[in-house]
Short mmCIF file of C-alpha atoms in Angstrom, two decimals:
data_model
loop_
_atom_site.label_atom_id
_atom_site.label_comp_id
_atom_site.label_asym_id
_atom_site.label_seq_id
_atom_site.Cartn_x
_atom_site.Cartn_y
_atom_site.Cartn_z
CA MET A 1 4.81 13.41 7.48
CA SER A 2 4.27 17.13 7.65
CA THR A 3 1.54 18.40 9.90
CA SER A 4 -1.52 20.10 8.51
CA SER A 5 -5.05 21.03 9.48
CA ARG A 6 -6.57 18.14 7.56
CA SER A 7 -7.74 15.09 9.45
CA MET A 8 -5.90 11.92 8.58
CA ARG A 9 -7.88 8.70 8.73
CA GLY A 10 -5.72 5.64 9.18
CA SER A 11 -2.81 4.33 7.22
CA VAL A 12 -2.49 2.58 3.94
CA VAL A 13 0.36 0.20 3.27
CA PHE A 14 0.92 1.33 -0.26
CA VAL A 15 3.59 -0.31 -2.39
CA ALA A 16 2.37 -3.46 -4.12
CA GLN A 17 5.66 -4.37 -5.74
CA VAL A 18 9.00 -2.69 -5.76
CA ILE A 19 10.03 -1.88 -9.35
CA PRO A 20 13.57 -0.75 -10.21
CA PRO A 21 13.73 3.07 -10.55
CA PRO A 22 14.47 3.13 -14.30
CA LEU A 23 11.17 1.34 -14.91
CA CYS A 24 8.83 3.38 -12.76
CA SER A 25 7.65 6.93 -12.92
CA PRO A 26 6.64 8.86 -9.79
CA CYS A 27 4.05 10.66 -11.91
CA PHE A 28 2.27 7.36 -12.60
CA PHE A 29 1.21 6.83 -9.00
CA PRO A 30 -1.58 9.04 -7.61
CA HIS A 31 -0.03 8.98 -4.16
CA THR A 32 -0.11 12.76 -3.84
CA GLN A 33 -3.94 12.64 -3.82
CA ILE A 34 -4.07 9.55 -1.62
CA SER A 35 -1.65 11.15 0.87
CA GLN A 36 -4.27 13.83 1.52
CA TRP A 37 -6.59 11.08 2.78
CA TYR A 38 -4.17 8.71 4.52
CA GLU A 39 -0.70 8.37 5.92
CA LEU A 40 1.11 6.33 3.27
CA VAL A 41 3.41 3.60 4.53
CA ILE A 42 5.89 1.65 2.45
CA PHE A 43 6.05 -2.01 3.44
CA THR A 44 8.06 -4.17 1.09
CA ALA A 45 9.65 -7.60 1.31
CA SER A 46 12.66 -6.15 -0.51
CA LEU A 47 15.93 -5.60 1.30
CA GLU A 48 16.24 -2.09 2.72
CA ILE A 49 19.37 -1.33 0.70
CA TYR A 50 17.27 -1.72 -2.46
CA GLY A 51 13.78 -0.75 -1.27
CA ALA A 52 14.85 2.56 0.29
CA GLY A 53 16.14 3.86 -3.04
CA VAL A 54 12.96 2.86 -4.82
CA ALA A 55 10.83 4.47 -2.09
CA ASP A 56 12.89 7.66 -2.37
CA HIS A 57 12.32 7.63 -6.13
CA LEU A 58 8.56 7.16 -5.71
CA ASP A 59 8.39 9.87 -3.06
CA ASN A 60 10.30 12.23 -5.36
CA GLY A 61 10.99 14.78 -2.61
CA ARG A 62 7.32 15.13 -1.57
CA HIS A 63 7.93 13.67 1.92
CA ILE A 64 4.74 11.61 1.79
CA LEU A 65 6.40 8.18 2.07
CA GLN A 66 8.26 8.63 5.34
CA ARG A 67 7.28 5.49 7.28
CA ARG A 68 9.01 2.53 5.69
CA TYR A 69 9.24 -1.15 6.52
CA TYR A 70 11.46 -3.64 4.73
CA ARG A 71 12.26 -7.35 4.69
CA GLN A 72 13.67 -7.25 8.21
CA HIS A 73 10.20 -6.23 9.41
CA CYS A 74 8.47 -9.12 7.61
CA LEU A 75 7.70 -12.55 8.99
CA TYR A 76 9.13 -15.48 7.07
CA GLU A 77 6.60 -18.29 7.00
CA SER A 78 5.70 -21.07 4.60
CA GLY A 79 8.53 -20.09 2.25
CA SER A 80 7.54 -16.46 1.76
CA TYR A 81 7.53 -13.11 3.52
CA SER A 82 4.37 -11.76 5.09
CA LYS A 83 3.83 -8.25 6.37
CA ASN A 84 2.96 -7.72 10.02
CA LEU A 85 0.48 -4.85 9.87
CA SER A 86 0.37 -4.53 13.65
CA LEU A 87 3.83 -2.92 13.42
CA ILE A 88 2.10 0.05 11.80
CA SER A 89 -0.62 0.27 14.43
CA PRO A 90 -2.11 -2.14 16.95
CA ASP A 91 -5.54 -0.81 15.91
CA LEU A 92 -6.14 -2.46 12.54
CA SER A 93 -9.54 -0.83 12.02
CA SER A 94 -7.95 1.98 10.02
CA ILE A 95 -5.15 0.03 8.30
CA PHE A 96 -5.33 -1.55 4.89
CA ILE A 97 -2.75 -3.02 2.58
CA LEU A 98 -2.69 -2.70 -1.18
CA ASP A 99 -0.55 -5.56 -2.46
CA ASN A 100 -0.08 -7.87 -5.42
CA SER A 101 0.97 -10.87 -3.32
CA PRO A 102 -1.69 -12.68 -1.24
CA GLY A 103 1.08 -14.22 0.87
CA ALA A 104 2.11 -10.74 1.98
CA TYR A 105 -1.18 -10.20 3.81
CA ARG A 106 -2.10 -13.81 4.65
CA SER A 107 -2.58 -12.91 8.33
CA TYR A 108 -4.73 -9.88 7.48
CA PRO A 109 -7.10 -10.80 4.63
CA ASP A 110 -9.78 -8.44 5.94
CA ASN A 111 -7.35 -5.53 5.67
CA ALA A 112 -6.30 -6.32 2.12
CA ILE A 113 -7.03 -4.87 -1.28
CA PRO A 114 -5.41 -7.14 -3.87
CA ILE A 115 -4.03 -5.53 -7.00
CA ARG A 116 -2.34 -6.86 -10.10
CA SER A 117 1.42 -6.65 -10.45
CA TRP A 118 2.67 -3.66 -12.40
CA PHE A 119 5.51 -4.09 -14.86
CA SER A 120 6.12 -0.65 -16.36
CA ASP A 121 2.88 -0.67 -18.36
CA SER A 122 1.95 2.96 -18.96
CA SER A 123 -1.62 1.93 -19.88
CA ASP A 124 -2.22 0.17 -16.54
CA THR A 125 -5.07 1.85 -14.65
CA ALA A 126 -5.49 -0.54 -11.70
CA LEU A 127 -4.44 1.99 -9.07
CA LEU A 128 -6.47 4.78 -10.65
CA CYS A 129 -9.53 2.51 -10.69
CA LEU A 130 -9.16 2.06 -6.94
CA LEU A 131 -9.30 5.79 -6.16
CA PRO A 132 -13.09 5.76 -5.51
CA VAL A 133 -12.69 2.80 -3.13
CA LEU A 134 -9.80 4.47 -1.32
CA ASP A 135 -11.80 7.69 -1.10
CA ALA A 136 -14.83 5.89 0.35
CA LEU A 137 -12.85 3.88 2.91
CA ARG A 138 -11.78 7.00 4.73
CA PHE A 139 -15.36 7.50 5.90
CA VAL A 140 -15.90 4.09 7.53
CA THR A 141 -15.28 3.33 11.18
CA ASP A 142 -13.55 0.03 10.45
CA VAL A 143 -12.12 -0.71 6.99
CA ARG A 144 -12.48 -4.44 7.70
CA SER A 145 -16.27 -4.10 7.68
CA ILE A 146 -16.00 -3.32 3.97
CA LEU A 147 -12.87 -5.21 2.97
CA SER A 148 -14.03 -8.47 4.59
CA ARG A 149 -16.69 -8.46 1.86
CA ASN A 150 -13.92 -7.61 -0.56
CA LEU A 151 -15.18 -7.75 -4.11
CA HIS A 152 -11.59 -7.41 -5.29
CA ARG A 153 -10.30 -10.75 -3.98
CA ASP A 154 -9.18 -11.64 -7.50
CA PRO A 155 -6.41 -9.17 -8.38
CA THR A 156 -7.01 -9.79 -12.08
CA ALA A 157 -10.39 -8.09 -11.66
CA ILE A 158 -8.84 -4.75 -10.71
CA GLY A 159 -7.91 -2.43 -13.51
#
């Protein structure tokens, strides 16, 4: 991530589901705005050979998706892959994960913001609807104090 005078507050594990490049548009995701608030981290259960290309496509040369974790960084338990957020930082007070799969954050429910899966629907506004929440979280001391009361537990309610 390039250095700047702005103060970064924590990290957000950003990609909810890896979509093949022909189906997704980098313009659809408001990660340029979000990257001004947080360090964006890609953490996907996809294989690196596939996920890296998708992450490159989403980043689109902006250099805002530089930290990336793939399947080899996940834990395999109970028949699915879960994401070990402590790899990003041992201090989880400033880490949250935005994901469509509850199994992916089963060990970190108080750091999670569930979101619906996205399947190339140009009218989907789930991520845009979360912008006020993401904006507000950057001002709290511990994101878990808010997300543990998570009103978004049902991903069908977002968007």
